[in-house]
Coordinates of C-alpha atoms in Angstrom, one line a residue:
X1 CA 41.2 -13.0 -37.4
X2 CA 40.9 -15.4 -34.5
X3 CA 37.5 -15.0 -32.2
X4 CA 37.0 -16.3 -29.2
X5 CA 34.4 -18.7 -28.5
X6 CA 32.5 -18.8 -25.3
X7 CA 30.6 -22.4 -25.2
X8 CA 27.9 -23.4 -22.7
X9 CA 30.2 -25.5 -20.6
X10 CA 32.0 -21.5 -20.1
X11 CA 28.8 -19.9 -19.1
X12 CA 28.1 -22.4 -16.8
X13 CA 31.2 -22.4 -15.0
X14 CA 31.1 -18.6 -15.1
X15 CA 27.4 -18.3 -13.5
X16 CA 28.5 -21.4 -11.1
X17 CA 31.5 -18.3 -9.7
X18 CA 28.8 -16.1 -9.9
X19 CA 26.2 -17.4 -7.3
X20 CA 29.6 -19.0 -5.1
X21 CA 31.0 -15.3 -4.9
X22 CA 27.1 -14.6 -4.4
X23 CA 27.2 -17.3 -1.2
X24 CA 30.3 -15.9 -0.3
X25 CA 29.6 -12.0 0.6
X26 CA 26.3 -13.4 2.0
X27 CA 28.1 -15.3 4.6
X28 CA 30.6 -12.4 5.5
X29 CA 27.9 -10.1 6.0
X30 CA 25.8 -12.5 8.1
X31 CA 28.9 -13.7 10.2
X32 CA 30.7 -10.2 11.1
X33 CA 29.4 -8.9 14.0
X34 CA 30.2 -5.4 12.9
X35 CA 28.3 -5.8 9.9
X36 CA 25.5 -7.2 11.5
X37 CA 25.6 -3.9 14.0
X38 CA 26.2 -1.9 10.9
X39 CA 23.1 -3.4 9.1
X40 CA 20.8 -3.2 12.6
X41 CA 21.8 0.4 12.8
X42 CA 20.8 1.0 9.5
X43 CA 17.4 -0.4 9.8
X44 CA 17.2 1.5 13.1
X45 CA 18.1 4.1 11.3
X46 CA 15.6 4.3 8.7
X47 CA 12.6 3.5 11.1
X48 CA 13.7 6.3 13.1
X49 CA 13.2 8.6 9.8
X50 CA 10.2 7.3 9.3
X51 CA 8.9 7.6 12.6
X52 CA 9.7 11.3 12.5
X53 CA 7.8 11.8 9.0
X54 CA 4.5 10.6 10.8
X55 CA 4.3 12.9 13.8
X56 CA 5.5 15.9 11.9
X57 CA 2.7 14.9 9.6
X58 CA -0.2 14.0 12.6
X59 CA 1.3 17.8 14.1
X60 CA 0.6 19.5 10.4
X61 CA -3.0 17.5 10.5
X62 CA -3.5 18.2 13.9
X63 CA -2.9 22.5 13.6
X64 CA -5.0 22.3 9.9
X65 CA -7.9 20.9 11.9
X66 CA -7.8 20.4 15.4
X67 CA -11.4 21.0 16.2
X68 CA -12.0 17.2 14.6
X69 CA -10.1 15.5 17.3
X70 CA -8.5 12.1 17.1
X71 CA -9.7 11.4 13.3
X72 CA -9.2 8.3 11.5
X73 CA -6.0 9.8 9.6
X74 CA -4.5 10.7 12.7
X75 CA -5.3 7.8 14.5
X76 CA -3.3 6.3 11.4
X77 CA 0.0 8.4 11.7
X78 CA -0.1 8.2 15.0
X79 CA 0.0 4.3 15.1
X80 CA 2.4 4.8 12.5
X81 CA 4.9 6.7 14.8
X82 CA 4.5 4.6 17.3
X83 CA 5.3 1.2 15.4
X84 CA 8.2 2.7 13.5
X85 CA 9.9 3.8 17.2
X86 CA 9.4 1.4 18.5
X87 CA 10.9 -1.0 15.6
X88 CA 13.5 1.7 15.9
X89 CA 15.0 1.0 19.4
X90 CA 15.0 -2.6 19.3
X91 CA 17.2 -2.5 16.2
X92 CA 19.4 0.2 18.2
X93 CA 19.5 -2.9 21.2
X94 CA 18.9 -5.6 18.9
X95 CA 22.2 -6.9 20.3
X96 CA 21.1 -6.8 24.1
X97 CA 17.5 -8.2 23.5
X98 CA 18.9 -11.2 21.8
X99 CA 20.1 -11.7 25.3
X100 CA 17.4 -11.2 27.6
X101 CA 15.5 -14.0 29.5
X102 CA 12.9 -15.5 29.8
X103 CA 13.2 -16.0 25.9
X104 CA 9.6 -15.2 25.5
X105 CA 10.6 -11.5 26.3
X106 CA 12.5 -11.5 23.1
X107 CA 8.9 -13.1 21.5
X108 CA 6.9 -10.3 23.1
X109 CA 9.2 -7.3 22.0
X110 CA 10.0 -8.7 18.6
X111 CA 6.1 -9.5 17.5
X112 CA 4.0 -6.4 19.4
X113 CA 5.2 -3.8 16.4
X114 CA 4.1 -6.4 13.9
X115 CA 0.9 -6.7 15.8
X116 CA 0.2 -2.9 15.8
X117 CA 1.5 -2.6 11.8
X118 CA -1.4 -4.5 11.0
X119 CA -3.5 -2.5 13.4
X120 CA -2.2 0.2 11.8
X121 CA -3.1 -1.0 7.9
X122 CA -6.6 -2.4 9.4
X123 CA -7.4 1.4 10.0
X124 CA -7.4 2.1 6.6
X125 CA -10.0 -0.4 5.7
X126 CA -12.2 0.9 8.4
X127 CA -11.7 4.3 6.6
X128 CA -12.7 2.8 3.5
X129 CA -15.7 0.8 4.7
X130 CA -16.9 4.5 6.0
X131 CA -17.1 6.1 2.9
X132 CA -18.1 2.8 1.3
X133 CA -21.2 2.8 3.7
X134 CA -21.7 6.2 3.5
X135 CA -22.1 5.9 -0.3
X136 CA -25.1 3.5 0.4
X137 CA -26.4 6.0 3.0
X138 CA -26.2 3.2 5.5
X139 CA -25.3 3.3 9.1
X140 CA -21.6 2.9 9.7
X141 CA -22.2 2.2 13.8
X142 CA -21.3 -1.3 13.4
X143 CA -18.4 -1.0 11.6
X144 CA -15.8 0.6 14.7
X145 CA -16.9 -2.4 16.6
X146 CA -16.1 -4.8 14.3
X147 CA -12.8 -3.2 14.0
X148 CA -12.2 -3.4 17.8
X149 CA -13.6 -7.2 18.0
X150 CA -11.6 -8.2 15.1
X151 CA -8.4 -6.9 16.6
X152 CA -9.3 -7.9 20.3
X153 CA -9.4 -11.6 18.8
X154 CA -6.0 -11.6 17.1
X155 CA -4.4 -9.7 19.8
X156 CA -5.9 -12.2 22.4
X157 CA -4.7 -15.2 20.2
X158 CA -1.6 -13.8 20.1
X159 CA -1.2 -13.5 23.8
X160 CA -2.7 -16.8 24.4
X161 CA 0.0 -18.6 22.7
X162 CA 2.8 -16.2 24.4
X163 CA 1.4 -17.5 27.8
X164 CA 1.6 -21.2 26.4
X165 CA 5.3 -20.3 25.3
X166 CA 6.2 -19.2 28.4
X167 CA 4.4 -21.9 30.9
X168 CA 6.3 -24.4 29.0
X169 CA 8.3 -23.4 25.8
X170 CA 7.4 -26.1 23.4
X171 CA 9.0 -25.7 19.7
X172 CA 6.1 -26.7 17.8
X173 CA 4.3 -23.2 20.0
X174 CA 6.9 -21.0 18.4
X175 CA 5.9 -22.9 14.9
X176 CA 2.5 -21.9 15.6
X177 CA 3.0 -17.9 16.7
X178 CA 5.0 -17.4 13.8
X179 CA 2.2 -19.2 11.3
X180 CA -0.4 -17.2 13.3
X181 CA 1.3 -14.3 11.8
X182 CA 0.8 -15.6 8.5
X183 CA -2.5 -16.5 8.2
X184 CA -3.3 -13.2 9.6
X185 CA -1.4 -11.5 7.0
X186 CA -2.8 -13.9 4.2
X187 CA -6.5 -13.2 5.3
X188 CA -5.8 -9.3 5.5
X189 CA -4.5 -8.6 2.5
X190 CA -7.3 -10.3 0.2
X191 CA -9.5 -8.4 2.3
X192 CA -8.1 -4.7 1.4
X193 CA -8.0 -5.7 -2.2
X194 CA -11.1 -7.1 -2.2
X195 CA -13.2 -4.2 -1.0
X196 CA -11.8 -2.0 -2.9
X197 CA -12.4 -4.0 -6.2
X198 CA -16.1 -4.1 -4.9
X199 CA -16.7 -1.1 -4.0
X200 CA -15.4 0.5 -7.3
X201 CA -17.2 -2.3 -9.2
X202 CA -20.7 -1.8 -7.1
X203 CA -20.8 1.9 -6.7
X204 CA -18.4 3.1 -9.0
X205 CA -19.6 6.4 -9.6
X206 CA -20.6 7.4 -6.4
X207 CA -17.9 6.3 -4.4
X208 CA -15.2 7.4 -7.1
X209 CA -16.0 10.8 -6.4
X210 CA -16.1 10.2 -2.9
X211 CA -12.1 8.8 -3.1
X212 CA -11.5 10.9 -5.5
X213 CA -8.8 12.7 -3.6
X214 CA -8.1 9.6 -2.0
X215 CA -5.6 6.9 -4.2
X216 CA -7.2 4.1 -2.9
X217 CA -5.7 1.8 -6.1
X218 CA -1.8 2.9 -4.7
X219 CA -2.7 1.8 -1.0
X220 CA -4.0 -0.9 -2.1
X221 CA -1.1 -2.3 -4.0
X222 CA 0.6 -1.3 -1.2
X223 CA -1.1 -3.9 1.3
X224 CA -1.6 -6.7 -1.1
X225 CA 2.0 -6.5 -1.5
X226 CA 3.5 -6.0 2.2
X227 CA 0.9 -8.8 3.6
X228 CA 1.9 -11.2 0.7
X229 CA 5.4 -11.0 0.7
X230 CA 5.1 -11.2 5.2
X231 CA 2.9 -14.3 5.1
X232 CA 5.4 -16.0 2.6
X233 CA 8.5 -15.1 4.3
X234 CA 6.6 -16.0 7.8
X235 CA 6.0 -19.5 7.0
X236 CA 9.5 -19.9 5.6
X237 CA 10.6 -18.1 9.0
X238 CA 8.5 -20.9 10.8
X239 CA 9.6 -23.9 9.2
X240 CA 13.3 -23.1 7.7
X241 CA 15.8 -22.5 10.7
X242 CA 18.1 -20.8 7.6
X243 CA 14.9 -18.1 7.4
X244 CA 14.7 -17.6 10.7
X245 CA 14.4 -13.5 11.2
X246 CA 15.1 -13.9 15.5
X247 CA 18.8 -14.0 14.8
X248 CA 21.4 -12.1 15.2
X249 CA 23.4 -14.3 12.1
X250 CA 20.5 -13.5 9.5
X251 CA 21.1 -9.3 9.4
X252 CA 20.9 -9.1 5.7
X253 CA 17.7 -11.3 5.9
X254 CA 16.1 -8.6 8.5
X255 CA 17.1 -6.1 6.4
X256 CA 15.4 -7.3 3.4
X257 CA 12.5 -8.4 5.0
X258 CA 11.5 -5.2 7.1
X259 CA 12.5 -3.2 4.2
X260 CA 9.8 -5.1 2.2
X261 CA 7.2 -5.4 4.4
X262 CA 7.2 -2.3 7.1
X263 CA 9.8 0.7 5.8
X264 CA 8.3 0.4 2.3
X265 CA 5.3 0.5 2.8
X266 CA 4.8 2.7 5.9
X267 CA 6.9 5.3 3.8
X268 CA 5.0 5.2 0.7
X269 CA 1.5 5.2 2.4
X270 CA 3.0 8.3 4.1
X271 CA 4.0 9.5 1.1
X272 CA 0.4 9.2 -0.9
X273 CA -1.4 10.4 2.6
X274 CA 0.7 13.6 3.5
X275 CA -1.9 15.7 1.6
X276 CA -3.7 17.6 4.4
X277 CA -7.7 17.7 4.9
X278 CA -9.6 20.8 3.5
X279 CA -10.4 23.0 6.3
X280 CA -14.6 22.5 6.0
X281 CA -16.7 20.6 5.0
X282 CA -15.5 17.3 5.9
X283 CA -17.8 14.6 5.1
X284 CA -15.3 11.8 4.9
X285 CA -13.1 12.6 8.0
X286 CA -13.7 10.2 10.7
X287 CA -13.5 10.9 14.3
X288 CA -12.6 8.0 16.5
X289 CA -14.8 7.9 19.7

């Protein structure tokens, strides 16, 4: 009976027209300009649905209890609404920003949602450090403020080197917006995990039953994840003009990335969080003042 022998040499050359047919559909994709529209609609598409998921959620929060007023939680899907539309309409004109000038308008418009996504995932660490506090029985006055200072800064960092951009636009300025973005995102993250390691570790008991209905671990992942994989791909977005997310040529790139690191995990946290509040006796839930 003759067998056929595959050798190494074979399975080399077969995994060498592997990753060329690999190269190959990445390059159609990228260089059709219907598949890049195809591709931009999509991710329109699903920010859109996600979008809708958070205000008919903040409207089914805000009939169960709307004598609590703007809450933490809703605070949280409202943010969340407003990111996701917002992503959503400039994937729908994607193709018309890429044309506006002064370029800095295309800056602004394509880093404000990423500003308010982190905004949006800071909230839930100010929810946390509430109940963490309250488990102590210690004042949580300071902690909205800090919240507010700590975004103020980043915000007017942020808008500081948008100025800078557009007085004079400088390459190595770009550079630096985009790392901004990463070192915001690899600060945050630790952060989330962090706290929520010490607080189960310090008052586990206490503040186990407090989160109880809470799945703090899940959210958690969540972040760490999200902010990981954005400050990775925002330094390769900075440095590597083949990473670069502000093109129009890199559609599969944006799709991947903004799958990963807003889709993902706006819809899971969703997901986990559409559990409404009990109707009394609402010890944890927050209003914002």
């Amino acid at each position: 009976m003759y067998r056929a022998l595959v050798g190494p040499s074979d399975s080399v050359v077969i995994m060498m027209f592997t990753i060329k047919d690999a190269s190959k559909w990445w390059h159609i994709l990228n260089d059709s300009p219907i598949w890049q529209d195809r591709i931009f609609y999509l991710l329109a598409l699903l920010y859109g649905l996600v979008a809708v998921v958070a205000m008919m959620q903040l409207i089914r929060i805000q009939q169960r209890v709307p004598e609590y007023g703007w809450t933490t939680q809703k605070v949280f899907h409202f943010l969340c609404f407003l990111v996701n539309a917002v992503r959503c309409l400039i994937f729908t004109f994607r193709r018309d920003i890429q044309l506006l000038k002064p370029e800095i308008v295309q800056h602004i418009l394509l880093d404000v949602p990423s500003l308010a996504f982190f905004t949006t995932f800071a909230l839930l660490v100010l929810f946390w450090a509430e109940i963490y506090y309250q488990a102590r029985a210690v004042s949580t006055d300071g902690l909205r403020p800090t919240f507010y200072t700590v975004n103020g800064i980043i915000y007017a960092i942020q808008i500081s080197l948008w100025v800078v951009i557009w007085y004079k636009h400088v390459p190595f300025m770009v550079i630096l917006s985009k790392m901004f973005f990463a070192v915001v995102s690899l600060i945050f993250f630790p952060g989330v995990c962090l706290f929520a390691a010490l607080g189960f570790l310090l008052y586990g008991g206490r503040l186990f039953l407090m989160l109880q209905r809470f799945p703090v671990g899940y959210v958690t992942s969540i972040c760490f994840t999200c902010f990981l994989i954005r400050c990775v791909m925002m330094c390769f977005n900075a440095f590597n003009k083949a990473a670069n997310l502000d093109l129009m040529e890199h559609p599969v790139l944006n799709f991947i990335y903004y799958s990963l690191v807003e889709i993902l995990p706006s819809a899971l946290v969703l997901f986990i969080l559409k559990k409404l509040p009990p109707k009394r006796g609402i010890n944890q839930y927050h209003n914002i003042r």
